[in-house]
PDB file of N, CA and C in Angstrom:
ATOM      1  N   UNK A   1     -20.870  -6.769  46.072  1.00 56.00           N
ATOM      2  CA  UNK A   1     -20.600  -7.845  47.014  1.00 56.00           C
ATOM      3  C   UNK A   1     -21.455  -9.060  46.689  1.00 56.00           C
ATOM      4  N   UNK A   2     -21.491 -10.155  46.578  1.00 62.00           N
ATOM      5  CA  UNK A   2     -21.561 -11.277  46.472  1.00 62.00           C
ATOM      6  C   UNK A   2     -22.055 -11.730  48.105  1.00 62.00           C
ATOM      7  N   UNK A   3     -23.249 -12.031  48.094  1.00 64.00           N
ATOM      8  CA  UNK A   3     -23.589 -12.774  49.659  1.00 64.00           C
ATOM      9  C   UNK A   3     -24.201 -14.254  49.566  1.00 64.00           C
ATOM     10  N   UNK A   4     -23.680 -15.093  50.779  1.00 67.00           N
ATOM     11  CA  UNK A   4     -23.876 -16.235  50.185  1.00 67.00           C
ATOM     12  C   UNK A   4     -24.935 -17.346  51.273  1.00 67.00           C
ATOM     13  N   UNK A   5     -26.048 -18.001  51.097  1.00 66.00           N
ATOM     14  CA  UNK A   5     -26.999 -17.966  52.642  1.00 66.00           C
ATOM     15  C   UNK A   5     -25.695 -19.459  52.547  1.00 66.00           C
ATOM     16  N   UNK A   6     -26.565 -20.165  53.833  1.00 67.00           N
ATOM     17  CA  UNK A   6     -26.348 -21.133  54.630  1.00 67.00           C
ATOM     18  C   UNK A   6     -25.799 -22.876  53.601  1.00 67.00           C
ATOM     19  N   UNK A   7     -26.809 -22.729  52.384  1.00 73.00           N
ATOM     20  CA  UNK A   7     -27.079 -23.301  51.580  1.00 73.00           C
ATOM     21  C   UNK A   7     -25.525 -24.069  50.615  1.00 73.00           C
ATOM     22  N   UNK A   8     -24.584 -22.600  50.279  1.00 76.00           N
ATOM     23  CA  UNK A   8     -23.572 -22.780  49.483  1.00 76.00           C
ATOM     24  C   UNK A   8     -22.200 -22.700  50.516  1.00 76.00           C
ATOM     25  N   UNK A   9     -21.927 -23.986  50.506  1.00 77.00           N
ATOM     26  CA  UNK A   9     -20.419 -24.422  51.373  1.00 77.00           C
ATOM     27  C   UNK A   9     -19.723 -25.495  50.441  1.00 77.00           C
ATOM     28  N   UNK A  10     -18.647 -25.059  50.720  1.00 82.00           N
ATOM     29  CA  UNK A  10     -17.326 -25.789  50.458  1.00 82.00           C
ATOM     30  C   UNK A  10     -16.865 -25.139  49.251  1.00 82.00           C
ATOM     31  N   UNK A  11     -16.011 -25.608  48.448  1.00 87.00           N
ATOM     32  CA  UNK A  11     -15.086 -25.037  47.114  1.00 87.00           C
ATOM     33  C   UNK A  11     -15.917 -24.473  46.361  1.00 87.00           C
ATOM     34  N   UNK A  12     -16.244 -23.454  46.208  1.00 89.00           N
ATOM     35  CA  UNK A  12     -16.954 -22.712  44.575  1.00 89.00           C
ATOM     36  C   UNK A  12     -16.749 -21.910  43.754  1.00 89.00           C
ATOM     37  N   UNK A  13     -17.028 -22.300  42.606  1.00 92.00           N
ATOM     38  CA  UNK A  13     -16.483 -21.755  41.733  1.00 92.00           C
ATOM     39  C   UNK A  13     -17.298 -20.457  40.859  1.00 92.00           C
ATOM     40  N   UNK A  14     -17.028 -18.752  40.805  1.00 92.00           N
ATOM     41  CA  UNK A  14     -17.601 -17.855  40.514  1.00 92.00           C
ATOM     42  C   UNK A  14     -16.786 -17.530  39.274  1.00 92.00           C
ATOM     43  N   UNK A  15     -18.183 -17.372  38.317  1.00 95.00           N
ATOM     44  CA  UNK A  15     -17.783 -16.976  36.910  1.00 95.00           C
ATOM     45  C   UNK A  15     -18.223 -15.661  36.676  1.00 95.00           C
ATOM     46  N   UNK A  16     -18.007 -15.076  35.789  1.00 94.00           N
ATOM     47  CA  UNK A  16     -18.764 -14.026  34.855  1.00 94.00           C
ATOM     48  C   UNK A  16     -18.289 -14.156  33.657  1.00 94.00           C
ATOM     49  N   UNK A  17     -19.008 -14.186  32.474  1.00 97.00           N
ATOM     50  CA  UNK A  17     -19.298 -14.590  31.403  1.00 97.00           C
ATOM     51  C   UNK A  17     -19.762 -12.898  30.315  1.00 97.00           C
ATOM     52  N   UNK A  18     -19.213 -12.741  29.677  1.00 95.00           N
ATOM     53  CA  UNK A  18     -20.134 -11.669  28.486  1.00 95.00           C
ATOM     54  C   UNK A  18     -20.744 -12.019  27.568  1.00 95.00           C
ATOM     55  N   UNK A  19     -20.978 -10.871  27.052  1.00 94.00           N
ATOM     56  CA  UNK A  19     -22.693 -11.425  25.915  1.00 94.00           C
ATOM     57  C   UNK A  19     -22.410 -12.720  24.976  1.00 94.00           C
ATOM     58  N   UNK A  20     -21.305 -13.044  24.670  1.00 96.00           N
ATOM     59  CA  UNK A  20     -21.255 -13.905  23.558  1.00 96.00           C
ATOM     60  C   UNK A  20     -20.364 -15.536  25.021  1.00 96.00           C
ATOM     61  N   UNK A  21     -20.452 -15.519  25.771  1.00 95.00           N
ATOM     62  CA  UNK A  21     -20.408 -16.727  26.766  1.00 95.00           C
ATOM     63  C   UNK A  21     -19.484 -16.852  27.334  1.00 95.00           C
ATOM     64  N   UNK A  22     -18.586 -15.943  26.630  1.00 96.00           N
ATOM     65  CA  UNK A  22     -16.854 -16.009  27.046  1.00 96.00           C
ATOM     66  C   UNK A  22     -16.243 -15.690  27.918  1.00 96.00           C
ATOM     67  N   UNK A  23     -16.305 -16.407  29.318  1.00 96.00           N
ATOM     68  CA  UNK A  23     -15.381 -16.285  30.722  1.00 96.00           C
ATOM     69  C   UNK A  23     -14.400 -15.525  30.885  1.00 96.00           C
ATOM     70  N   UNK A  24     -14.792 -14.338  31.377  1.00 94.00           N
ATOM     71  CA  UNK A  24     -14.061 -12.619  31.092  1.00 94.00           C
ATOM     72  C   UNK A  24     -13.218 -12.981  33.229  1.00 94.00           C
ATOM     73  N   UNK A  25     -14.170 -13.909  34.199  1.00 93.00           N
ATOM     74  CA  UNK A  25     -13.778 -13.982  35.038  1.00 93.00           C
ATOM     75  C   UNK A  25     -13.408 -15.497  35.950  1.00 93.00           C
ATOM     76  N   UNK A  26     -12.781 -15.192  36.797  1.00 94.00           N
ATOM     77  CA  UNK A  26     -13.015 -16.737  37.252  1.00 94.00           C
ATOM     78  C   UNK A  26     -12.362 -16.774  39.074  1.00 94.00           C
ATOM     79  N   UNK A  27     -12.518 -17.204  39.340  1.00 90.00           N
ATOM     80  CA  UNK A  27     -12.447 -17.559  40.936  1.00 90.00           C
ATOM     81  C   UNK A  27     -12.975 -18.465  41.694  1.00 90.00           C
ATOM     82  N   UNK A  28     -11.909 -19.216  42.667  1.00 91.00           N
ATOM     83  CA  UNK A  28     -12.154 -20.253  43.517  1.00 91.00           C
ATOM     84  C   UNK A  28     -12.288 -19.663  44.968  1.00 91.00           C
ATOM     85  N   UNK A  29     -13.060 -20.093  45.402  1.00 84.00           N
ATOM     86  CA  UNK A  29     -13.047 -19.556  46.753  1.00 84.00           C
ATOM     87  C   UNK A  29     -14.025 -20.675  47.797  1.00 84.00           C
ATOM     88  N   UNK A  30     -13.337 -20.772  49.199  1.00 80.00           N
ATOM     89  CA  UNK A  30     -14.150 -21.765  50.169  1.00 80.00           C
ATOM     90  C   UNK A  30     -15.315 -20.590  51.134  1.00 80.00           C
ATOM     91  N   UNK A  31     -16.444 -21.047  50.835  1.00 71.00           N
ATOM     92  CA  UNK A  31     -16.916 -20.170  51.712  1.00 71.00           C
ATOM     93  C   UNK A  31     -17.055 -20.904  53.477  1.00 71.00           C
ATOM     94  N   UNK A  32     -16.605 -21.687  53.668  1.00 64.00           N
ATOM     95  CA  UNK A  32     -16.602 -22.169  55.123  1.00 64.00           C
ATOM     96  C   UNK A  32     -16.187 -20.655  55.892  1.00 64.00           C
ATOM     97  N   UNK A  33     -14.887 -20.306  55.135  1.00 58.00           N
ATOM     98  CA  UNK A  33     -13.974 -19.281  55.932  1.00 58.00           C
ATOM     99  C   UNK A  33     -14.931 -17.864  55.980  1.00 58.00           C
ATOM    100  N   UNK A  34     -15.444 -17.265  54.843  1.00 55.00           N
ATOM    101  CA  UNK A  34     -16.207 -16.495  54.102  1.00 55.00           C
ATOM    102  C   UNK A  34     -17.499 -16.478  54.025  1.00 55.00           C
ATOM    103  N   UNK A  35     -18.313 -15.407  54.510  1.00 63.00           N
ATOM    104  CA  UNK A  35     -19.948 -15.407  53.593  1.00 63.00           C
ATOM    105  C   UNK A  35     -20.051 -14.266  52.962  1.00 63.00           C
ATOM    106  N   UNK A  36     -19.388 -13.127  52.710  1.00 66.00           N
ATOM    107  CA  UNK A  36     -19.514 -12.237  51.389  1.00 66.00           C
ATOM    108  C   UNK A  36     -18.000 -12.108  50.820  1.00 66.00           C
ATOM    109  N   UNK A  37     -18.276 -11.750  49.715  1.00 70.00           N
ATOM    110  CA  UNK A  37     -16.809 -11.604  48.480  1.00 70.00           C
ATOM    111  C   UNK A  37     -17.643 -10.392  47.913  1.00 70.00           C
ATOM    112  N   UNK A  38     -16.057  -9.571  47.338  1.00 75.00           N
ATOM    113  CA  UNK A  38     -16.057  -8.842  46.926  1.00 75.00           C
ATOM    114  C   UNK A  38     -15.501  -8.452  45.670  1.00 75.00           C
ATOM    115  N   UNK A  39     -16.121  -8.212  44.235  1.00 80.00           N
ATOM    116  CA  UNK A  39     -15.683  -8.408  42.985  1.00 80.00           C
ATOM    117  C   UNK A  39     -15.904  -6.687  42.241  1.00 80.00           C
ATOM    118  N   UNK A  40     -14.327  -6.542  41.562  1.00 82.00           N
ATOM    119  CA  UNK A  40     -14.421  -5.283  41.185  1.00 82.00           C
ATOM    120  C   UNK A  40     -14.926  -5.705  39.753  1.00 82.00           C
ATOM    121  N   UNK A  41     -15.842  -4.607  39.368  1.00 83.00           N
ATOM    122  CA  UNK A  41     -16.425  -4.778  38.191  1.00 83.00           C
ATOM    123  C   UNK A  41     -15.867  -3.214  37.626  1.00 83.00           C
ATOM    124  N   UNK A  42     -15.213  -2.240  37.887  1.00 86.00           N
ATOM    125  CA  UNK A  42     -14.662  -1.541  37.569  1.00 86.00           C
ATOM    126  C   UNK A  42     -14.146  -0.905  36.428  1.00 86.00           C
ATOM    127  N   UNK A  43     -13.299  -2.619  35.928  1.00 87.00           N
ATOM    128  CA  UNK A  43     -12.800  -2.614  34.416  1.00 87.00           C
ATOM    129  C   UNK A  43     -13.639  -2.876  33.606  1.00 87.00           C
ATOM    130  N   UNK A  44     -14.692  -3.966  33.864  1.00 88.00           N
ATOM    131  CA  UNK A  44     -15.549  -4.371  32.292  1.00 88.00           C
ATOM    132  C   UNK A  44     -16.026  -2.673  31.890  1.00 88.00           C
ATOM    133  N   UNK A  45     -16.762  -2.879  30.740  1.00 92.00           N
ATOM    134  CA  UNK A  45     -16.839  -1.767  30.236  1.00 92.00           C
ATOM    135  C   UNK A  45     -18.913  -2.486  30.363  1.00 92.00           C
ATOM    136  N   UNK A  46     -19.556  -1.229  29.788  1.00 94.00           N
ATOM    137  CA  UNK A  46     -20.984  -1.297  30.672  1.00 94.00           C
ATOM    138  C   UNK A  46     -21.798  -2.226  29.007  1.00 94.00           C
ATOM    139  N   UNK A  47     -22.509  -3.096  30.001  1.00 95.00           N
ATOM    140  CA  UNK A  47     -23.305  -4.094  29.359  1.00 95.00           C
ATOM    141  C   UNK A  47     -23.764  -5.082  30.579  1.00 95.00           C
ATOM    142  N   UNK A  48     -24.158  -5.995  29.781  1.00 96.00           N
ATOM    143  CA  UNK A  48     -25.148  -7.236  30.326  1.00 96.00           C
ATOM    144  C   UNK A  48     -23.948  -8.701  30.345  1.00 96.00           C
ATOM    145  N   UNK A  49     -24.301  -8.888  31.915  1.00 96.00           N
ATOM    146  CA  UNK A  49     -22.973 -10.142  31.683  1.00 96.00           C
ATOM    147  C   UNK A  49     -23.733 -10.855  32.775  1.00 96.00           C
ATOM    148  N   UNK A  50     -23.442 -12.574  32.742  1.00 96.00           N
ATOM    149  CA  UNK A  50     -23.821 -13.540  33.079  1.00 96.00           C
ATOM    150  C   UNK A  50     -23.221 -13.932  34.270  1.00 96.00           C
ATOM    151  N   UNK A  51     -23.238 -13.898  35.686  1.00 93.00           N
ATOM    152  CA  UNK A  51     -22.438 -14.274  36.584  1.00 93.00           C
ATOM    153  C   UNK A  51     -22.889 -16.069  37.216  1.00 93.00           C
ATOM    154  N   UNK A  52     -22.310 -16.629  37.377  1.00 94.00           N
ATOM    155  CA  UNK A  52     -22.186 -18.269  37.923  1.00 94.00           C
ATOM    156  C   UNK A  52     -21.335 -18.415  38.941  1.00 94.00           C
ATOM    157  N   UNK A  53     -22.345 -18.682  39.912  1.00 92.00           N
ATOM    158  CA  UNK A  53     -22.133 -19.685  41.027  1.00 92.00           C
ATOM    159  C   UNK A  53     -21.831 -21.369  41.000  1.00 92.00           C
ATOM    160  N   UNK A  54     -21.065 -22.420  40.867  1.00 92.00           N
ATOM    161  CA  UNK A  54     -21.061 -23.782  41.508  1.00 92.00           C
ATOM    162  C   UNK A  54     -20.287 -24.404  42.540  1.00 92.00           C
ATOM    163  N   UNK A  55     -21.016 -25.730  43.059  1.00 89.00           N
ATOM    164  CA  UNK A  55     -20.187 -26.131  44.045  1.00 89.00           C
ATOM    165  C   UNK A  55     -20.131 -27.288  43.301  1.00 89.00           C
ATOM    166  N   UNK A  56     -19.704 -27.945  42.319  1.00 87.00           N
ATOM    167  CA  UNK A  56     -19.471 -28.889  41.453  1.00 87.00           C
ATOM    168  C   UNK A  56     -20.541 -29.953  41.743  1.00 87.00           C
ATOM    169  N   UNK A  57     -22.002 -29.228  42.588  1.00 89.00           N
ATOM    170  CA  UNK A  57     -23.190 -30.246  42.376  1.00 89.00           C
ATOM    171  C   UNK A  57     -24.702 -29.313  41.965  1.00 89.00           C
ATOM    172  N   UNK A  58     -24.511 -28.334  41.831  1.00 90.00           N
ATOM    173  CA  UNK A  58     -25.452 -27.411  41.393  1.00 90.00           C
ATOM    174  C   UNK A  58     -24.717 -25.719  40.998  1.00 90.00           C
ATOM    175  N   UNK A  59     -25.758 -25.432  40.252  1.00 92.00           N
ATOM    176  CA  UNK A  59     -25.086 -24.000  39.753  1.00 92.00           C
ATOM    177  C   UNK A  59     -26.560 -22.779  39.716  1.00 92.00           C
ATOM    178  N   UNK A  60     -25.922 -21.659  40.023  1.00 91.00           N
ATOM    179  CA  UNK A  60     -26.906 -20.817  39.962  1.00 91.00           C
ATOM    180  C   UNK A  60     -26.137 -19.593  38.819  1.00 91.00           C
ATOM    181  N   UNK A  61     -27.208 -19.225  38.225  1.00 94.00           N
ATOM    182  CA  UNK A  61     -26.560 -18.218  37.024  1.00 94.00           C
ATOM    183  C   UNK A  61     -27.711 -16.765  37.419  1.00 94.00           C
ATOM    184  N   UNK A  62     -26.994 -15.567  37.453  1.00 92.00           N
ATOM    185  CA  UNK A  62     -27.912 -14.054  37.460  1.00 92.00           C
ATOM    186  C   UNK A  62     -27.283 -13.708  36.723  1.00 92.00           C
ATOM    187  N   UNK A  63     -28.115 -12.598  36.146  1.00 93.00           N
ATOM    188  CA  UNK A  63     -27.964 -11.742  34.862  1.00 93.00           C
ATOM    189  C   UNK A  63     -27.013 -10.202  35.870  1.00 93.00           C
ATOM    190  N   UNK A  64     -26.063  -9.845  35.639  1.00 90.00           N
ATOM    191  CA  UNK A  64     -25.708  -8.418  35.874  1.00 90.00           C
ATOM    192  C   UNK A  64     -26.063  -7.529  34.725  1.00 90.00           C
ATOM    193  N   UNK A  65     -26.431  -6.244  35.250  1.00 92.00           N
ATOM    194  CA  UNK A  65     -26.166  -5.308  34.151  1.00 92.00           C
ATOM    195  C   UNK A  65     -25.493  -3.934  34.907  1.00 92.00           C
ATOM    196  N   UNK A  66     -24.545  -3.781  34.019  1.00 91.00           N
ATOM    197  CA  UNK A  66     -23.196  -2.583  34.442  1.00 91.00           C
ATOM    198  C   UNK A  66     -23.650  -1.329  33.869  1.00 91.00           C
ATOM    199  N   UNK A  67     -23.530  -0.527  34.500  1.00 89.00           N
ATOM    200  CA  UNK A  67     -23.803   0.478  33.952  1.00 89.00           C
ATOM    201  C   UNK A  67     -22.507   1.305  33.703  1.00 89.00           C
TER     202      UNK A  67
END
């Protein structure tokens, strides 16, 4: 689950990225309506992948690792 504080509103855009940078995911979503999302990680297969947060004025990037 994806939780989101007070901070991140309006249109944003959630990535995940794999080892070599390449946008394996992508999604728009308003969190006005929303404060957690829910992302199946199910299919990737297990490694280290890059997930991104923006609201087209700042971005936050965490490291996942899948097991």
């Amino acid at each position: 689950n994806i939780e989101l504080n007070d901070e991140w509103k309006g249109d944003l855009n959630i990535q995940i990225f794999n080892t070599l940078g390449q946008p394996i995911y992508f999604e728009k979503i308003n969190s006005i309506n929303n404060q957690n999302w829910e992302i199946d990680l199910s299919k990737l297969n297990s490694g280290v992948y890059q997930f991104s947060i923006s609201d087209g004025k700042r971005m936050a990037i965490q490291t996942i690792l899948k097991q």
